[in-house]
Tab-separated table of C-alpha atoms in Angstrom:
chain	number	residue	atom	x	y	z
A	85	MET	CA	0.068	-41.920	13.521
A	86	SER	CA	2.452	-43.913	15.680
A	87	GLN	CA	6.210	-44.239	15.711
A	88	HIS	CA	7.923	-47.456	16.871
A	89	THR	CA	11.273	-47.221	18.626
A	90	GLN	CA	13.544	-49.978	19.927
A	91	SER	CA	14.691	-49.717	23.542
A	92	PRO	CA	18.298	-50.592	24.490
A	93	SER	CA	17.060	-53.881	25.963
A	94	GLY	CA	15.498	-54.813	22.650
A	95	ILE	CA	11.925	-54.458	23.926
A	96	SER	CA	9.688	-52.551	21.489
A	97	SER	CA	8.021	-49.441	22.905
A	98	LEU	CA	5.239	-47.388	21.361
A	99	GLN	CA	5.486	-43.613	21.471
A	100	THR	CA	3.071	-41.370	19.587
A	101	LYS	CA	4.420	-38.712	17.321
A	102	GLU	CA	2.195	-36.172	19.093
A	103	GLU	CA	3.916	-36.901	22.387
A	104	GLN	CA	7.304	-36.213	20.819
A	105	THR	CA	6.387	-33.034	18.945
A	106	ILE	CA	7.327	-29.738	20.571
A	107	PHE	CA	5.331	-26.670	19.575
A	108	TYR	CA	7.057	-23.276	19.440
A	109	TYR	CA	5.325	-19.925	19.847
A	110	PRO	CA	6.495	-16.839	17.858
A	111	SER	CA	8.775	-14.451	19.730
A	112	GLN	CA	6.757	-11.406	18.630
A	113	VAL	CA	2.971	-11.351	18.281
A	114	TYR	CA	0.361	-8.630	17.781
A	115	SER	CA	-3.221	-9.301	18.868
A	116	SER	CA	-6.530	-7.591	18.168
A	117	GLN	CA	-9.986	-8.247	19.605
A	118	ARG	CA	-13.285	-8.237	17.687
A	119	GLY	CA	-16.245	-9.541	19.625
A	120	ASP	CA	-15.499	-13.091	20.728
A	121	GLU	CA	-12.682	-13.437	18.208
A	122	THR	CA	-9.011	-12.676	18.758
A	123	LEU	CA	-6.663	-12.099	15.850
A	124	TYR	CA	-2.993	-13.001	16.294
A	125	PHE	CA	-0.341	-11.787	13.882
A	126	ALA	CA	3.242	-13.083	13.856
A	127	PRO	CA	5.330	-10.599	11.825
A	128	GLY	CA	8.352	-12.887	11.557
A	129	GLN	CA	6.301	-15.451	9.651
A	130	GLN	CA	3.781	-13.020	8.127
A	131	ALA	CA	1.206	-15.407	9.605
A	132	PHE	CA	-2.148	-14.456	11.077
A	133	VAL	CA	-4.972	-16.470	12.652
A	134	ALA	CA	-8.318	-15.587	14.200
A	135	VAL	CA	-9.598	-17.838	16.983
A	136	ASN	CA	-12.605	-18.044	19.296
A	137	LEU	CA	-12.445	-17.892	23.098
A	138	ALA	CA	-11.393	-21.541	23.395
A	139	GLY	CA	-8.642	-21.083	20.809
A	140	HIS	CA	-7.519	-17.949	22.629
A	141	ASP	CA	-7.079	-19.978	25.838
A	142	VAL	CA	-5.058	-22.652	24.026
A	143	LEU	CA	-2.702	-20.088	22.463
A	144	LYS	CA	-2.212	-18.431	25.846
A	145	ALA	CA	-1.191	-21.827	27.215
A	146	ALA	CA	1.128	-22.351	24.223
A	147	VAL	CA	3.129	-19.147	24.747
A	148	GLU	CA	5.808	-21.022	26.712
A	149	GLY	CA	5.889	-23.790	24.089
A	150	GLY	CA	6.024	-27.510	24.770
A	151	THR	CA	4.315	-30.716	23.683
A	152	ALA	CA	0.570	-31.045	23.265
A	153	SER	CA	0.518	-32.888	26.580
A	154	GLU	CA	2.340	-30.077	28.383
A	155	ILE	CA	0.127	-27.396	26.873
A	156	SER	CA	-2.997	-29.379	27.785
A	157	LEU	CA	-1.717	-29.783	31.337
A	158	ARG	CA	-1.401	-25.995	31.642
A	159	LEU	CA	-4.970	-25.605	30.407
A	160	SER	CA	-6.203	-28.087	33.011
A	161	GLN	CA	-4.197	-26.313	35.736
A	162	GLY	CA	-2.111	-29.370	36.499
A	163	ASP	CA	-4.935	-31.932	36.549
A	164	ARG	CA	-3.374	-34.815	34.600
A	165	GLU	CA	-6.596	-36.755	34.093
A	166	LEU	CA	-8.374	-33.691	32.754
A	167	GLY	CA	-5.294	-32.777	30.750
A	168	ALA	CA	-5.357	-36.135	28.966
A	169	ALA	CA	-8.967	-35.528	27.952
A	170	VAL	CA	-8.265	-31.956	26.884
A	171	GLN	CA	-5.334	-33.108	24.762
A	172	GLN	CA	-7.669	-34.902	22.352
A	173	LEU	CA	-9.184	-31.535	21.478
A	174	VAL	CA	-5.994	-29.474	21.697
A	175	SER	CA	-3.759	-31.609	19.451
A	176	PRO	CA	-5.725	-31.034	16.188
A	177	PHE	CA	-5.901	-27.321	16.979
A	178	LEU	CA	-2.133	-27.083	17.486
A	179	ASP	CA	-1.525	-28.972	14.232
A	180	ASP	CA	-3.831	-26.526	12.458
A	181	MET	CA	-1.861	-23.601	13.879
A	182	VAL	CA	1.332	-25.174	12.510
A	183	SER	CA	-0.221	-25.652	9.076
A	184	ARG	CA	-1.110	-21.963	9.097
A	185	ARG	CA	2.498	-21.077	10.048
A	186	PHE	CA	1.568	-19.399	13.323
A	187	LEU	CA	3.085	-22.128	15.480
A	188	ALA	CA	6.076	-24.243	14.476
A	189	THR	CA	7.595	-27.587	15.369
A	190	GLU	CA	11.090	-26.168	15.135
A	191	PRO	CA	12.461	-23.059	16.880
A	192	PHE	CA	11.767	-19.816	15.046
A	193	SER	CA	14.707	-17.857	13.773
A	194	LYS	CA	15.394	-14.843	15.958
A	195	GLU	CA	16.807	-12.842	13.084
A	196	ARG	CA	14.565	-10.086	11.836
A	197	LYS	CA	14.377	-9.625	8.113
A	198	GLU	CA	15.548	-6.268	6.911
A	199	ARG	CA	14.898	-4.474	3.682
A	200	PRO	CA	17.571	-5.817	1.362
A	201	GLU	CA	19.953	-3.277	-0.062
A	202	ALA	CA	19.732	-3.539	-3.820
A	203	ASP	CA	22.993	-4.028	-5.657
A	204	LYS	CA	23.522	-3.227	-9.285
A	205	ALA	CA	22.993	-6.799	-10.404
A	206	SER	CA	19.596	-7.037	-8.674
A	207	LEU	CA	18.141	-3.733	-9.856
A	208	LYS	CA	15.174	-4.285	-12.136
A	209	LEU	CA	13.096	-1.287	-13.108
A	210	SER	CA	9.523	-2.513	-13.549
A	211	ASN	CA	7.364	0.567	-12.919
A	212	LEU	CA	7.737	4.104	-14.180
A	213	TYR	CA	5.753	7.235	-13.370
A	214	LEU	CA	5.895	9.553	-16.358
A	215	HIS	CA	4.755	13.133	-15.764
A	216	LEU	CA	3.534	14.361	-19.132
A	217	THR	CA	3.003	17.922	-17.927
A	218	ASP	CA	3.111	20.075	-14.811
A	219	ALA	CA	0.002	21.943	-15.928
A	220	CYS	CA	-3.286	21.191	-14.182
A	221	ASN	CA	-6.813	22.597	-14.358
A	222	LEU	CA	-7.484	21.922	-10.643
A	223	HIS	CA	-5.953	23.397	-7.522
A	224	CYS	CA	-6.199	20.582	-4.972
A	225	VAL	CA	-5.481	21.956	-1.529
A	226	TYR	CA	-3.212	19.042	-0.536
A	227	CYS	CA	-1.401	18.433	-3.856
A	228	TYR	CA	2.093	17.030	-3.268
A	229	ASN	CA	3.212	18.364	-6.634
A	230	VAL	CA	2.039	21.957	-6.299
A	231	CYS	CA	5.349	23.455	-5.106
A	232	HIS	CA	7.363	21.490	-7.630
A	233	ARG	CA	4.953	22.427	-10.394
A	234	THR	CA	5.066	26.131	-9.487
A	235	GLU	CA	8.866	26.091	-9.417
A	236	ASN	CA	9.047	24.311	-12.773
A	237	ILE	CA	6.615	26.701	-14.437
A	238	ALA	CA	8.664	29.626	-13.176
A	239	GLN	CA	11.820	27.944	-14.423
A	240	GLN	CA	10.273	27.339	-17.826
A	241	ARG	CA	9.537	31.043	-18.118
A	242	SER	CA	13.028	32.123	-17.057
A	243	ASP	CA	15.058	29.391	-18.750
A	244	ALA	CA	13.247	28.170	-21.829
A	245	LYS	CA	15.899	25.620	-22.731
A	246	LYS	CA	16.779	23.971	-19.423
A	247	GLY	CA	13.285	23.904	-17.960
A	248	ARG	CA	11.273	23.104	-21.060
A	249	GLN	CA	8.790	20.268	-21.089
A	250	LEU	CA	9.883	17.015	-22.700
A	251	SER	CA	8.909	16.821	-26.361
A	252	ASP	CA	6.997	13.870	-27.786
A	253	ASP	CA	10.206	12.526	-29.311
A	254	GLU	CA	11.978	12.797	-25.978
A	255	ILE	CA	9.152	10.922	-24.250
A	256	ARG	CA	9.402	8.195	-26.888
A	257	LYS	CA	13.110	7.923	-26.078
A	258	VAL	CA	12.220	7.565	-22.395
A	259	LEU	CA	9.829	4.760	-23.321
A	260	ASP	CA	12.526	3.161	-25.488
A	261	ALA	CA	14.891	3.198	-22.515
A	262	ALA	CA	12.159	1.938	-20.201
A	263	ALA	CA	11.523	-1.019	-22.481
A	264	GLU	CA	15.251	-1.824	-22.547
A	265	GLU	CA	15.243	-1.820	-18.718
A	266	GLY	CA	12.310	-4.252	-18.601
A	267	VAL	CA	9.684	-1.791	-17.418
A	268	GLU	CA	6.283	-3.497	-17.327
A	269	THR	CA	3.998	-0.594	-16.424
A	270	VAL	CA	4.124	3.138	-17.086
A	271	VAL	CA	1.725	5.481	-15.294
A	272	PHE	CA	0.913	8.603	-17.286
A	273	THR	CA	0.396	11.359	-14.750
A	274	GLY	CA	1.078	15.049	-14.229
A	275	GLY	CA	-0.240	17.687	-13.503
A	276	GLU	CA	-3.257	16.554	-15.444
A	277	PRO	CA	-1.961	14.201	-18.169
A	278	LEU	CA	-4.975	14.711	-20.451
A	279	LEU	CA	-3.743	18.264	-21.039
A	280	ARG	CA	-0.936	16.679	-23.084
A	281	LYS	CA	-1.881	17.033	-26.746
A	282	HIS	CA	-0.568	13.712	-28.069
A	283	ILE	CA	-1.163	11.548	-24.998
A	284	PHE	CA	-2.930	8.776	-26.919
A	285	GLU	CA	-0.164	8.470	-29.491
A	286	LEU	CA	2.346	8.238	-26.627
A	287	ALA	CA	0.274	5.545	-24.884
A	288	ALA	CA	0.089	3.600	-28.149
A	289	TYR	CA	3.857	3.854	-28.459
A	290	ALA	CA	4.268	2.433	-24.961
A	291	LYS	CA	2.148	-0.565	-25.978
A	292	GLU	CA	4.260	-1.029	-29.093
A	293	LYS	CA	7.294	-1.263	-26.822
A	294	GLY	CA	5.589	-3.939	-24.706
A	295	ILE	CA	4.818	-1.631	-21.758
A	296	SER	CA	1.359	-1.532	-20.172
A	297	PRO	CA	0.180	2.111	-19.917
A	298	SER	CA	-2.065	3.333	-17.091
A	299	LEU	CA	-3.697	6.710	-16.643
A	300	LEU	CA	-4.011	8.710	-13.419
A	301	THR	CA	-6.427	11.570	-14.072
A	302	ASN	CA	-8.744	13.982	-12.292
A	303	GLY	CA	-11.436	13.069	-14.831
A	304	THR	CA	-12.573	16.606	-15.592
A	305	LEU	CA	-11.548	16.645	-19.269
A	306	ILE	CA	-13.201	13.431	-20.459
A	307	ASP	CA	-15.957	13.573	-23.071
A	308	ARG	CA	-17.432	10.632	-24.984
A	309	GLU	CA	-14.903	10.815	-27.797
A	310	LYS	CA	-11.958	11.072	-25.435
A	311	ALA	CA	-13.302	8.211	-23.320
A	312	VAL	CA	-13.202	5.900	-26.340
A	313	CYS	CA	-9.587	6.887	-26.979
A	314	ILE	CA	-8.732	6.240	-23.327
A	315	ALA	CA	-10.364	2.804	-23.431
A	316	ASP	CA	-8.381	1.939	-26.563
A	317	SER	CA	-5.094	3.356	-25.268
A	318	PHE	CA	-4.841	2.465	-21.576
A	319	ASP	CA	-4.930	-0.831	-19.699
A	320	GLY	CA	-5.961	0.823	-16.447
A	321	VAL	CA	-7.506	4.135	-15.394
A	322	ILE	CA	-7.671	5.684	-11.920
A	323	VAL	CA	-9.881	8.740	-11.511
A	324	SER	CA	-9.279	10.914	-8.456
A	325	ILE	CA	-12.672	11.782	-6.911
A	326	ASP	CA	-12.535	12.770	-3.260
A	327	SER	CA	-16.251	12.935	-2.598
A	328	TRP	CA	-19.683	12.440	-4.132
A	329	VAL	CA	-20.869	15.516	-2.194
A	330	GLU	CA	-20.362	18.545	-4.417
A	331	ALA	CA	-19.525	20.970	-1.600
A	332	GLU	CA	-16.827	18.653	-0.239
A	333	TYR	CA	-15.369	18.042	-3.684
A	334	ALA	CA	-15.285	21.770	-4.466
A	335	ARG	CA	-13.533	22.565	-1.208
A	336	LEU	CA	-10.824	19.938	-1.720
A	337	ARG	CA	-10.418	20.215	-5.488
A	338	PRO	CA	-11.223	23.758	-6.655
A	339	GLY	CA	-11.214	24.314	-10.388
A	340	ALA	CA	-14.018	22.284	-11.946
A	341	PRO	CA	-17.523	21.163	-10.917
A	342	LEU	CA	-18.045	17.608	-9.734
A	343	GLN	CA	-20.552	17.017	-12.528
A	344	GLN	CA	-17.746	17.147	-15.105
A	345	VAL	CA	-15.958	14.313	-13.318
A	346	TRP	CA	-19.199	12.373	-12.906
A	347	ASP	CA	-19.847	12.580	-16.648
A	348	GLY	CA	-16.263	11.582	-17.406
A	349	VAL	CA	-16.513	8.360	-15.376
A	350	ARG	CA	-19.822	7.488	-17.046
A	351	TYR	CA	-18.243	7.973	-20.455
A	352	LEU	CA	-15.345	5.715	-19.454
A	353	ASN	CA	-17.784	3.000	-18.440
A	354	GLU	CA	-19.725	3.377	-21.664
A	355	ALA	CA	-16.460	3.087	-23.596
A	356	GLY	CA	-15.673	-0.203	-21.864
A	357	VAL	CA	-12.644	0.650	-19.732
A	358	GLU	CA	-11.996	-2.644	-17.936
A	359	SER	CA	-9.724	-1.647	-15.071
A	360	LEU	CA	-11.397	1.525	-13.824
A	361	ALA	CA	-11.060	2.695	-10.225
A	362	ILE	CA	-12.147	5.695	-8.161
A	363	ARG	CA	-9.467	7.120	-5.893
A	364	PRO	CA	-10.748	9.265	-3.034
A	365	VAL	CA	-8.085	11.012	-0.964
A	366	ILE	CA	-9.595	10.768	2.515
A	367	THR	CA	-9.426	13.817	4.751
A	368	SER	CA	-11.285	15.228	7.713
A	369	LEU	CA	-13.478	17.122	5.228
A	370	ASN	CA	-14.855	14.139	3.291
A	371	LEU	CA	-14.627	11.348	5.846
A	372	ALA	CA	-18.270	11.470	6.949
A	373	SER	CA	-19.600	10.944	3.409
A	374	LEU	CA	-17.237	8.079	2.574
A	375	PRO	CA	-19.567	5.153	3.533
A	376	GLY	CA	-22.180	6.449	1.102
A	377	PHE	CA	-19.781	6.509	-1.837
A	378	PRO	CA	-19.990	2.834	-2.978
A	379	LYS	CA	-23.785	2.852	-3.410
A	380	ILE	CA	-23.792	6.223	-5.174
A	381	ALA	CA	-20.936	5.159	-7.448
A	382	LYS	CA	-22.695	1.941	-8.418
A	383	GLU	CA	-26.066	3.569	-9.051
A	384	GLN	CA	-24.871	6.689	-10.846
A	385	LEU	CA	-21.505	5.715	-12.331
A	386	GLY	CA	-21.590	1.947	-12.664
A	387	CYS	CA	-18.190	1.775	-10.955
A	388	THR	CA	-17.548	-0.170	-7.741
A	389	ARG	CA	-13.764	-0.448	-7.783
A	390	PHE	CA	-12.150	1.883	-5.257
A	391	TYR	CA	-8.609	2.867	-4.369
A	392	PRO	CA	-9.002	4.846	-1.115
A	393	ALA	CA	-5.941	6.714	0.127
A	394	VAL	CA	-5.613	8.728	3.317
A	395	TYR	CA	-4.365	12.289	2.994
A	396	LEU	CA	-0.680	12.486	3.843
A	397	PRO	CA	0.842	15.886	4.630
A	398	ASN	CA	3.667	17.274	2.543
A	399	SER	CA	5.220	18.782	5.660
A	400	PRO	CA	4.650	18.750	9.432
A	401	GLU	CA	3.373	22.314	9.171
A	402	GLU	CA	0.502	21.163	6.943
A	403	LEU	CA	-0.940	19.132	9.812
A	404	GLU	CA	-1.767	22.406	11.517
A	405	THR	CA	-2.288	24.798	8.607
A	406	LEU	CA	-4.631	22.544	6.592
A	407	GLY	CA	-6.104	20.465	9.388
A	408	LEU	CA	-6.998	17.731	6.923
A	409	PHE	CA	-5.699	14.658	8.727
A	410	PRO	CA	-8.672	12.744	10.183
A	411	ASP	CA	-8.873	11.526	13.767
A	412	HIS	CA	-7.633	7.939	13.693
A	413	GLU	CA	-10.501	6.542	15.776
A	414	ILE	CA	-13.153	8.186	13.604
A	415	TYR	CA	-11.254	7.155	10.487
A	416	TRP	CA	-11.151	3.563	11.688
A	417	SER	CA	-14.873	3.276	12.362
A	418	THR	CA	-15.710	5.081	9.126
A	419	LEU	CA	-13.457	2.834	7.057
A	420	VAL	CA	-15.184	-0.237	8.499
A	421	SER	CA	-18.533	1.220	7.398
A	422	PHE	CA	-17.111	2.044	3.969
A	423	PHE	CA	-15.867	-1.484	3.326
A	424	LYS	CA	-19.139	-2.947	4.554
A	425	ALA	CA	-20.972	-0.723	2.064
A	426	LEU	CA	-18.483	-1.717	-0.641
A	427	ASP	CA	-19.118	-5.410	0.049
A	428	GLU	CA	-22.875	-4.846	-0.135
A	429	VAL	CA	-22.628	-3.543	-3.694
A	430	GLY	CA	-20.148	-6.231	-4.746
A	431	GLY	CA	-17.308	-3.744	-4.935
A	432	ILE	CA	-13.553	-4.166	-4.776
A	433	SER	CA	-10.831	-2.270	-2.968
A	434	VAL	CA	-7.676	-2.110	-5.064
A	435	LYS	CA	-5.601	-2.165	-1.881
A	436	ASP	CA	-7.059	-5.575	-1.015
A	437	GLU	CA	-5.474	-6.866	-4.218
A	438	PHE	CA	-2.010	-6.101	-2.835
A	439	ALA	CA	-0.045	-8.577	-0.734
A	440	LEU	CA	-0.393	-8.080	3.013
A	441	SER	CA	3.068	-6.614	3.328
A	442	GLY	CA	4.426	-3.122	3.593
A	443	ALA	CA	7.884	-3.001	5.090
A	444	GLY	CA	10.727	-3.594	2.701
A	445	THR	CA	8.471	-3.739	-0.333
A	446	CYS	CA	8.724	-0.093	-1.345
A	447	GLY	CA	10.159	-0.095	-4.828
A	448	ALA	CA	11.323	3.530	-4.831
A	449	ALA	CA	14.785	3.848	-6.421
A	450	THR	CA	14.905	0.131	-7.211
A	451	SER	CA	11.934	-1.162	-9.201
A	452	LEU	CA	10.277	2.264	-9.426
A	453	LEU	CA	11.411	5.622	-10.755
A	454	SER	CA	9.618	8.848	-11.605
A	455	VAL	CA	10.387	11.147	-14.521
A	456	SER	CA	9.218	14.744	-14.261
A	457	ALA	CA	7.729	16.739	-17.108
A	458	THR	CA	11.147	18.308	-17.713
A	459	GLY	CA	13.086	15.023	-17.640
A	460	ASP	CA	14.342	15.042	-14.061
A	461	VAL	CA	14.488	11.613	-12.418
A	462	TYR	CA	13.505	10.907	-8.806
A	463	PRO	CA	13.019	7.760	-6.670
A	464	CYS	CA	9.230	8.049	-6.773
A	465	GLN	CA	6.425	10.384	-7.786
A	466	SER	CA	5.995	11.711	-4.246
A	467	LEU	CA	9.620	12.711	-3.725
A	468	HIS	CA	10.322	15.283	-6.408
A	469	VAL	CA	12.693	17.209	-4.161
A	470	ASP	CA	16.259	18.428	-4.697
A	471	GLU	CA	17.713	16.021	-2.118
A	472	PHE	CA	16.663	13.023	-4.221
A	473	TRP	CA	17.312	14.381	-7.713
A	474	ALA	CA	19.048	11.581	-9.593
A	475	GLY	CA	19.731	13.184	-12.951
A	476	ASN	CA	18.022	14.174	-16.173
A	477	ILE	CA	17.222	11.861	-19.063
A	478	ARG	CA	18.447	14.498	-21.510
A	479	GLU	CA	21.941	14.041	-20.089
A	480	GLN	CA	22.004	10.334	-19.132
A	481	SER	CA	20.095	7.218	-20.060
A	482	LEU	CA	17.477	5.854	-17.708
A	483	GLY	CA	19.608	2.757	-17.156
A	484	GLU	CA	22.688	4.788	-16.260
A	485	ILE	CA	20.706	6.853	-13.783
A	486	LEU	CA	19.178	3.748	-12.195
A	487	GLN	CA	22.566	2.121	-11.751
A	488	ASP	CA	24.912	5.022	-11.067
A	489	ALA	CA	23.124	8.064	-9.606
A	490	PRO	CA	24.695	8.958	-6.210
A	491	ALA	CA	21.330	10.155	-4.891
A	492	LEU	CA	19.754	6.761	-5.591
A	493	HIS	CA	22.681	4.887	-4.006
A	494	SER	CA	22.309	6.998	-0.875
A	495	PHE	CA	18.566	6.457	-0.935
A	496	ARG	CA	18.936	2.659	-1.058
A	497	LYS	CA	21.471	2.511	1.758
A	498	ASN	CA	19.003	4.150	4.124
A	499	ARG	CA	17.414	1.087	5.739
A	500	TRP	CA	14.000	0.745	7.348
A	501	PRO	CA	12.537	1.148	9.844
A	502	TRP	CA	13.124	4.865	9.658
A	503	PHE	CA	12.244	5.579	13.280
A	504	LYS	CA	13.682	3.711	16.267
A	505	SER	CA	10.299	3.103	17.900
A	506	CYS	CA	9.023	1.466	14.712
A	507	ALA	CA	11.734	-1.201	14.972
A	508	GLU	CA	10.102	-2.488	18.147
A	509	CYS	CA	6.569	-2.598	16.719
A	510	SER	CA	4.978	-5.941	15.805
A	511	LEU	CA	3.218	-4.358	12.839
A	512	VAL	CA	6.257	-2.895	11.091
A	513	THR	CA	6.338	-5.640	8.429
A	514	ILE	CA	2.887	-4.704	7.118
A	515	CYS	CA	2.791	-1.004	7.971
A	516	SER	CA	2.466	1.527	5.174
A	517	SER	CA	4.655	3.961	7.110
A	518	THR	CA	7.710	2.263	5.624
A	519	CYS	CA	7.286	4.608	2.650
A	520	ARG	CA	10.257	6.973	2.541
A	521	VAL	CA	7.925	9.959	2.244
A	522	PHE	CA	7.251	9.782	5.977
A	523	GLN	CA	10.908	9.852	6.867
A	524	ASN	CA	11.421	12.816	4.589
A	525	VAL	CA	8.511	14.735	6.123
A	526	PHE	CA	8.802	13.733	9.777
A	527	GLU	CA	12.453	12.900	10.444
A	528	LYS	CA	12.918	16.136	12.412
A	529	HIS	CA	9.414	16.011	13.885
A	530	GLN	CA	9.013	12.421	15.033
A	531	ASP	CA	6.726	13.472	17.877
A	532	LEU	CA	4.195	14.650	15.295
A	533	PHE	CA	4.494	11.390	13.412
A	534	PHE	CA	3.720	9.291	16.480
A	535	GLN	CA	0.970	11.669	17.554
A	536	HIS	CA	-0.886	11.908	14.251
A	537	MET	CA	0.297	9.217	11.843
A	538	CYS	CA	1.252	6.179	13.901
A	539	PRO	CA	-2.219	5.623	15.477
A	540	PHE	CA	-3.775	5.745	12.014
A	541	PHE	CA	-1.327	3.210	10.577
A	542	LYS	CA	-1.932	0.815	13.468
A	543	LYS	CA	-5.653	0.976	12.804
A	544	GLU	CA	-5.061	0.467	9.101
A	545	CYS	CA	-2.914	-2.608	9.810
A	546	GLU	CA	-5.577	-4.088	12.080
A	547	HIS	CA	-8.206	-3.385	9.474
A	548	ARG	CA	-6.252	-5.098	6.715
A	549	LEU	CA	-5.593	-8.122	8.915
A	550	TRP	CA	-9.275	-8.498	9.753
A	551	ARG	CA	-10.176	-8.063	6.082
A	552	GLU	CA	-7.870	-10.971	5.269
A	553	VAL	CA	-9.547	-13.045	7.976
A	554	ASP	CA	-12.988	-12.242	6.581
A	555	LYS	CA	-11.899	-13.186	3.044
A	556	MET	CA	-10.541	-16.520	4.262
A	557	GLN	CA	-13.768	-17.276	6.137
A	558	VAL	CA	-15.828	-16.552	3.009
A	559	GLN	CA	-13.567	-18.801	0.909
A	560	SER	CA	-13.833	-21.690	3.379
A	561	ALA	CA	-17.603	-21.372	3.826
């Protein structure tokens, strides 16, 4: 395409648009190598590209910016004749990089987006975790709820009125309030939610109120009859199964044999549960068996939808006392093998269904709240601690707590990134460490965070970026 301009003397001159266009390179870029490919990620634009060796050379020459001619001249090391020939190949590549938002034809904004502080007018509660009970038939060694559950059970025994479990009528009132606040999804959890006697009636009530109910269960209590009720009552089911190896499962989740869970998942499949996923919590104890899980799950359970989650300590002390956090290098290589195996059986990772964004998207205290079995409200299901107690639904409405609780206001004002070093990292906009749980656990032990957690999250970010690249290549093939 050409652009005609009129010179001051009135003589027409011809100047190509390409010669006028200036290309700008992002101010902050993260790169990762895989074979002959290099992945570049620009956090400011949430843009990522993977290029071959030739593309890598062009982007290196484009770091200083400039026109296609100037970039080509750098590639040809100042040889103008060669640069003119190179430009014919470089120009389409640069245009492609602009179309993919990695390069730009206008200067990039230097302002870094921060997590917006929610004001009252913008608060919209869309997700609710509803703990139906603190009781559980398993004793998972890493359970984030074990201390809270123990304290609540003790309180129930000593103070029958204040610490009693919410009644069915009270839970219906919570669901009434949730519907008024525009809640779209309620996760029935616990403890083990299937220990709640009238769970299916409560799930049906949620549907009546226009709320989609999901179930998070350990799967040990599901027989054929119950599976049919679950299929009829819930729009989604996640079953926590840490391993297909019985010895590993028993060590991580004492309390019931793996076969009970295996049978429960089969029954759910037979009953026709559509959105069924297996959630293994990955630790140093079950990491080695992880790549074999997709094939076993497909052959024996008929389920190939996974929601893998790495074990996250409840305190810095747990890193040493439990020793469950896997080495990040071994975890990285194992996860690659796991996803390859998952692809081979036509499986799906639930995490791949999420947008490639982490920082600033945590909905705790804004779009997400958690209600304990005794009616206490917290920012999320993983932060049932006194510091973040927002109130009790027996004393205030859910809407009042969402809008007015001092603990939630304080929670929202605390802006990411939580740690100073994270602010300088190119991956902070997609890093899962922006969850407030990590600040709560590691604020006074940041050295442990950067020793144990940070390397893992960097590997996870790289992995997710490459997964996105692979998906795009399959789509364009």
